[in-house]
Amino acid sequence: MMDIEFENQLRSIAAEMEYPPTPDIAGRFTARIKSTFRPRLFPRKLAWSLTVMLVLLSSLLLIPPARAAIIEFIQIGIVRIFPQPVEDVAPDIQKPSTATPNAELPSLIPLLNKISGETTLAGAQRTASYPLLLPTHPEGIGVPDHVYVQESEGEITVLAWMDSQQPGRVEMSLHFIPAGHWAINKMGPTVIEETEVKGHRALWTQGSYPLIMSNGTIDFIRLIEGHVLIWTNGDITYRLETDLSVEEAVMVAESLEPIR
């Protein structure tokens, strides 16, 4: 009986007591989370900045002088070609297909007697670590008159056909350059045109311009005054120097066959 009376008294007292207001802890915590993790505008601004930069770069590439400054060189195989400044190029130089043989062009390989490594075709076959090829076009071209192998950090083979009408003048030369330590730079040819040799990307260039061959130890510089077709197949870079038109040069390149 006493317990029931005591319980009733506690309930009566509790009903008359005033409790302080309960703090809004959950609301404050939620507000703090929202302020801390509020989305930032920086990523969106950054995206817009990158978009503007890409648009400007694309616009620059449409301007020839700017494109020439951005694209410093063109590379195919081990050959790097540094184009002439656009303002120095004649308006009609991009028409190599109409080029005709020029009898006044100087020898494509001047001073043959000063080039080291002259050998026979059989000797070059034994030395080279890659198969040597001979053209069957133009008809009756036959074997080269001179064969050279430059043995220094990789064997460069040069086949040269002489002009029967002008003794001492090279009519055509074919270079086999394996991938490795050698690098070739062509400085400012007046014509650079893309073409293909049996489906492989090729470049057609016209001189005059200096050609620099180097392997870190040897630098060999000579002036190119003719036309050059450059292409690759596997690890070999091929250079065909001639005064033929680009169409004829491609026909020569596509006629190459292993030596039988």
Tab-separated table of C-alpha atoms in Angstrom:
chain	number	residue	atom	x	y	z
A	1	MET	CA	0.000	0.000	0.000
A	2	MET	CA	2.818	2.388	0.882
A	3	ASP	CA	4.490	1.707	-2.498
A	4	ILE	CA	1.374	2.683	-4.407
A	5	GLU	CA	1.031	5.942	-2.495
A	6	PHE	CA	4.731	6.762	-3.076
A	7	GLU	CA	4.415	6.106	-6.815
A	8	ASN	CA	1.355	8.344	-7.018
A	9	GLN	CA	3.227	11.152	-5.258
A	10	LEU	CA	6.140	10.918	-7.727
A	11	ARG	CA	3.785	11.137	-10.684
A	12	SER	CA	2.087	14.177	-9.173
A	13	ILE	CA	5.411	15.942	-8.587
A	14	ALA	CA	6.655	15.093	-12.076
A	15	ALA	CA	3.547	16.499	-13.677
A	16	GLU	CA	4.076	19.856	-11.940
A	17	MET	CA	7.835	20.165	-12.824
A	18	GLU	CA	8.975	22.363	-15.775
A	19	TYR	CA	11.687	20.753	-17.993
A	20	PRO	CA	14.187	22.955	-19.918
A	21	PRO	CA	13.784	22.848	-23.740
A	22	THR	CA	15.697	20.028	-25.470
A	23	PRO	CA	18.523	21.423	-27.718
A	24	ASP	CA	18.145	20.727	-31.490
A	25	ILE	CA	21.318	18.638	-31.781
A	26	ALA	CA	20.219	16.774	-34.912
A	27	GLY	CA	19.351	20.002	-36.764
A	28	ARG	CA	22.691	21.639	-35.928
A	29	PHE	CA	24.646	18.557	-37.043
A	30	THR	CA	22.733	18.338	-40.335
A	31	ALA	CA	23.373	22.027	-41.061
A	32	ARG	CA	27.092	21.597	-40.343
A	33	ILE	CA	27.318	18.624	-42.731
A	34	LYS	CA	25.628	20.616	-45.492
A	35	SER	CA	27.968	23.575	-45.059
A	36	THR	CA	31.059	21.333	-45.028
A	37	PHE	CA	30.165	19.268	-48.102
A	38	ARG	CA	28.558	22.017	-50.173
A	39	PRO	CA	29.312	21.405	-53.890
A	40	ARG	CA	32.101	23.602	-55.186
A	41	LEU	CA	32.121	25.395	-58.528
A	42	PHE	CA	35.867	24.937	-59.126
A	43	PRO	CA	35.650	21.649	-61.062
A	44	ARG	CA	33.045	23.177	-63.373
A	45	LYS	CA	35.218	26.257	-63.920
A	46	LEU	CA	38.198	24.036	-64.598
A	47	ALA	CA	36.227	22.061	-67.179
A	48	TRP	CA	35.232	25.270	-68.948
A	49	SER	CA	38.838	26.478	-68.930
A	50	LEU	CA	40.060	23.237	-70.491
A	51	THR	CA	37.334	23.447	-73.133
A	52	VAL	CA	38.373	26.984	-74.057
A	53	MET	CA	42.027	25.933	-74.252
A	54	LEU	CA	41.182	23.034	-76.581
A	55	VAL	CA	39.154	25.325	-78.831
A	56	LEU	CA	42.019	27.830	-79.010
A	57	LEU	CA	44.538	25.080	-79.783
A	58	SER	CA	42.305	23.708	-82.534
A	59	SER	CA	42.024	27.198	-83.999
A	60	LEU	CA	45.795	27.613	-83.959
A	61	LEU	CA	46.248	24.362	-85.853
A	62	LEU	CA	44.127	25.821	-88.651
A	63	ILE	CA	46.651	28.648	-89.120
A	64	PRO	CA	49.658	27.387	-91.176
A	65	PRO	CA	52.397	29.410	-89.363
A	66	ALA	CA	51.076	28.378	-85.956
A	67	ARG	CA	50.703	24.755	-87.043
A	68	ALA	CA	54.297	24.759	-88.271
A	69	ALA	CA	55.464	26.084	-84.911
A	70	ILE	CA	53.506	23.470	-82.948
A	71	ILE	CA	54.370	20.504	-85.184
A	72	GLU	CA	58.149	20.903	-85.222
A	73	PHE	CA	58.993	17.838	-87.264
A	74	ILE	CA	57.515	14.877	-89.124
A	75	GLN	CA	58.940	11.437	-88.390
A	76	ILE	CA	58.895	8.273	-90.446
A	77	GLY	CA	61.107	5.399	-89.349
A	78	ILE	CA	64.396	6.874	-88.152
A	79	VAL	CA	64.017	9.955	-90.357
A	80	ARG	CA	62.916	13.288	-88.923
A	81	ILE	CA	61.899	15.990	-91.377
A	82	PHE	CA	61.927	19.602	-90.214
A	83	PRO	CA	59.678	21.564	-92.610
A	84	GLN	CA	60.559	24.971	-93.968
A	85	PRO	CA	58.748	27.961	-92.467
A	86	VAL	CA	55.500	28.397	-94.356
A	87	GLU	CA	56.332	31.925	-95.504
A	88	ASP	CA	59.466	30.679	-97.276
A	89	VAL	CA	57.629	28.104	-99.384
A	90	ALA	CA	56.767	28.893	-102.987
A	91	PRO	CA	53.026	28.745	-103.797
A	92	ASP	CA	53.324	25.935	-106.348
A	93	ILE	CA	55.671	23.571	-104.550
A	94	GLN	CA	52.877	21.196	-103.544
A	95	LYS	CA	52.701	19.774	-107.078
A	96	PRO	CA	55.415	17.120	-107.133
A	97	SER	CA	53.334	14.839	-109.338
A	98	THR	CA	54.120	17.092	-112.305
A	99	ALA	CA	57.872	16.974	-111.671
A	100	THR	CA	59.985	15.816	-114.574
A	101	PRO	CA	63.571	14.566	-114.627
A	102	ASN	CA	66.052	17.419	-114.569
A	103	ALA	CA	69.323	16.755	-116.349
A	104	GLU	CA	70.932	19.725	-114.611
A	105	LEU	CA	70.597	18.249	-111.117
A	106	PRO	CA	73.994	17.589	-109.557
A	107	SER	CA	75.077	14.135	-108.515
A	108	LEU	CA	72.798	12.714	-105.821
A	109	ILE	CA	75.825	11.267	-104.060
A	110	PRO	CA	78.730	13.602	-104.832
A	111	LEU	CA	82.314	12.448	-104.515
A	112	LEU	CA	81.635	8.710	-104.559
A	113	ASN	CA	85.318	8.002	-104.166
A	114	LYS	CA	85.212	9.596	-100.705
A	115	ILE	CA	82.449	7.354	-99.367
A	116	SER	CA	83.895	4.552	-97.292
A	117	GLY	CA	82.756	0.969	-97.199
A	118	GLU	CA	82.526	0.190	-100.913
A	119	THR	CA	81.971	-3.509	-101.451
A	120	THR	CA	80.252	-5.932	-103.789
A	121	LEU	CA	76.594	-6.844	-103.770
A	122	ALA	CA	77.486	-10.315	-102.476
A	123	GLY	CA	79.670	-8.763	-99.780
A	124	ALA	CA	76.856	-6.473	-98.692
A	125	GLN	CA	74.512	-9.447	-98.470
A	126	ARG	CA	76.932	-11.208	-96.138
A	127	THR	CA	77.415	-8.110	-93.974
A	128	ALA	CA	73.860	-6.847	-93.661
A	129	SER	CA	71.639	-8.353	-90.986
A	130	TYR	CA	68.550	-7.726	-93.127
A	131	PRO	CA	67.566	-8.831	-96.643
A	132	LEU	CA	68.692	-6.605	-99.506
A	133	LEU	CA	66.162	-5.866	-102.232
A	134	LEU	CA	66.611	-4.829	-105.857
A	135	PRO	CA	64.125	-2.935	-108.043
A	136	THR	CA	62.757	-4.423	-111.242
A	137	HIS	CA	61.420	-1.055	-112.417
A	138	PRO	CA	62.299	0.650	-114.645
A	139	GLU	CA	62.745	-2.269	-117.001
A	140	GLY	CA	66.350	-3.301	-117.470
A	141	ILE	CA	67.678	-1.388	-114.472
A	142	GLY	CA	69.893	-4.320	-113.517
A	143	VAL	CA	72.214	-4.494	-110.520
A	144	PRO	CA	73.681	-1.350	-108.928
A	145	ASP	CA	76.985	0.043	-110.187
A	146	HIS	CA	78.232	0.762	-106.675
A	147	VAL	CA	77.467	-0.809	-103.295
A	148	TYR	CA	78.442	0.671	-99.926
A	149	VAL	CA	78.046	-0.586	-96.372
A	150	GLN	CA	78.562	1.907	-93.559
A	151	GLU	CA	79.419	-0.227	-90.534
A	152	SER	CA	79.101	1.899	-87.421
A	153	GLU	CA	76.494	1.052	-84.789
A	154	GLY	CA	74.385	-0.713	-87.418
A	155	GLU	CA	74.947	-1.393	-91.105
A	156	ILE	CA	73.593	1.163	-93.561
A	157	THR	CA	73.612	-0.195	-97.104
A	158	VAL	CA	73.629	2.141	-100.115
A	159	LEU	CA	73.038	0.918	-103.669
A	160	ALA	CA	73.874	3.379	-106.456
A	161	TRP	CA	72.989	3.286	-110.153
A	162	MET	CA	75.046	5.597	-112.391
A	163	ASP	CA	73.746	7.712	-115.263
A	164	SER	CA	74.991	6.112	-118.458
A	165	GLN	CA	74.702	9.444	-120.280
A	166	GLN	CA	76.629	11.424	-117.668
A	167	PRO	CA	79.575	9.487	-116.219
A	168	GLY	CA	80.135	10.245	-112.561
A	169	ARG	CA	76.529	11.220	-111.922
A	170	VAL	CA	74.271	9.013	-109.817
A	171	GLU	CA	70.912	8.407	-111.457
A	172	MET	CA	69.319	6.681	-108.475
A	173	SER	CA	70.345	5.434	-105.049
A	174	LEU	CA	68.595	3.196	-102.540
A	175	HIS	CA	69.422	3.303	-98.829
A	176	PHE	CA	68.627	0.536	-96.313
A	177	ILE	CA	68.765	1.906	-92.759
A	178	PRO	CA	68.006	-0.454	-89.849
A	179	ALA	CA	66.450	0.777	-86.630
A	180	GLY	CA	69.015	1.304	-83.920
A	181	HIS	CA	71.527	4.012	-83.226
A	182	TRP	CA	71.336	5.929	-86.509
A	183	ALA	CA	69.175	9.039	-86.856
A	184	ILE	CA	68.579	11.113	-89.968
A	185	ASN	CA	67.405	14.724	-89.973
A	186	LYS	CA	66.228	16.537	-93.094
A	187	MET	CA	66.324	20.275	-92.599
A	188	GLY	CA	63.729	22.288	-94.497
A	189	PRO	CA	62.877	20.427	-97.715
A	190	THR	CA	60.751	22.579	-100.009
A	191	VAL	CA	58.205	19.820	-100.687
A	192	ILE	CA	56.761	17.302	-98.230
A	193	GLU	CA	53.951	15.088	-99.496
A	194	GLU	CA	52.402	11.964	-98.003
A	195	THR	CA	51.947	8.896	-100.180
A	196	GLU	CA	52.055	5.086	-99.830
A	197	VAL	CA	54.294	2.202	-100.830
A	198	LYS	CA	52.364	-1.084	-100.818
A	199	GLY	CA	50.047	0.226	-98.142
A	200	HIS	CA	52.867	1.570	-95.966
A	201	ARG	CA	52.978	5.282	-95.147
A	202	ALA	CA	55.595	7.109	-97.189
A	203	LEU	CA	56.884	10.666	-97.534
A	204	TRP	CA	58.044	12.410	-100.685
A	205	THR	CA	60.479	15.323	-100.296
A	206	GLN	CA	62.277	17.665	-102.645
A	207	GLY	CA	65.478	19.680	-102.110
A	208	SER	CA	67.672	21.395	-101.897
A	209	TYR	CA	68.227	20.883	-98.184
A	210	PRO	CA	70.912	19.539	-95.836
A	211	LEU	CA	70.678	15.958	-94.627
A	212	ILE	CA	72.338	15.047	-91.325
A	213	MET	CA	73.079	11.406	-90.475
A	214	SER	CA	74.339	10.699	-86.962
A	215	ASN	CA	74.720	7.849	-84.509
A	216	GLY	CA	76.063	9.704	-81.490
A	217	THR	CA	79.657	9.279	-82.645
A	218	ILE	CA	79.628	10.198	-86.319
A	219	ASP	CA	77.884	13.146	-87.968
A	220	PHE	CA	77.661	12.982	-91.751
A	221	ILE	CA	76.236	16.040	-93.530
A	222	ARG	CA	75.467	16.350	-97.219
A	223	LEU	CA	73.317	18.508	-99.460
A	224	ILE	CA	70.307	16.876	-101.098
A	225	GLU	CA	69.453	18.346	-104.495
A	226	GLY	CA	67.045	15.714	-105.802
A	227	HIS	CA	63.814	14.003	-104.857
A	228	VAL	CA	63.581	11.456	-102.055
A	229	LEU	CA	60.947	8.835	-101.272
A	230	ILE	CA	61.029	7.548	-97.676
A	231	TRP	CA	59.083	4.610	-96.276
A	232	THR	CA	59.424	1.813	-93.747
A	233	ASN	CA	58.800	-1.895	-93.630
A	234	GLY	CA	59.389	-3.554	-90.291
A	235	ASP	CA	62.590	-2.259	-88.704
A	236	ILE	CA	64.068	-0.969	-91.963
A	237	THR	CA	63.747	2.594	-93.237
A	238	TYR	CA	64.167	2.941	-96.993
A	239	ARG	CA	65.317	6.085	-98.833
A	240	LEU	CA	65.101	6.233	-102.604
A	241	GLU	CA	66.953	9.232	-104.053
A	242	THR	CA	66.105	10.034	-107.642
A	243	ASP	CA	65.031	12.772	-110.031
A	244	LEU	CA	61.922	10.836	-111.075
A	245	SER	CA	58.376	11.995	-110.364
A	246	VAL	CA	56.645	10.755	-107.230
A	247	GLU	CA	54.548	8.295	-109.253
A	248	GLU	CA	57.622	6.764	-110.885
A	249	ALA	CA	59.475	6.638	-107.564
A	250	VAL	CA	56.580	4.748	-105.943
A	251	MET	CA	56.621	2.282	-108.847
A	252	VAL	CA	60.345	1.707	-108.280
A	253	ALA	CA	59.785	1.195	-104.539
A	254	GLU	CA	56.922	-1.228	-105.089
A	255	SER	CA	59.000	-3.257	-107.549
A	256	LEU	CA	61.636	-4.184	-104.938
A	257	GLU	CA	62.266	-7.912	-104.695
A	258	PRO	CA	64.733	-10.094	-102.757
A	259	ILE	CA	67.995	-10.792	-104.560
A	260	ARG	CA	67.871	-14.193	-106.237
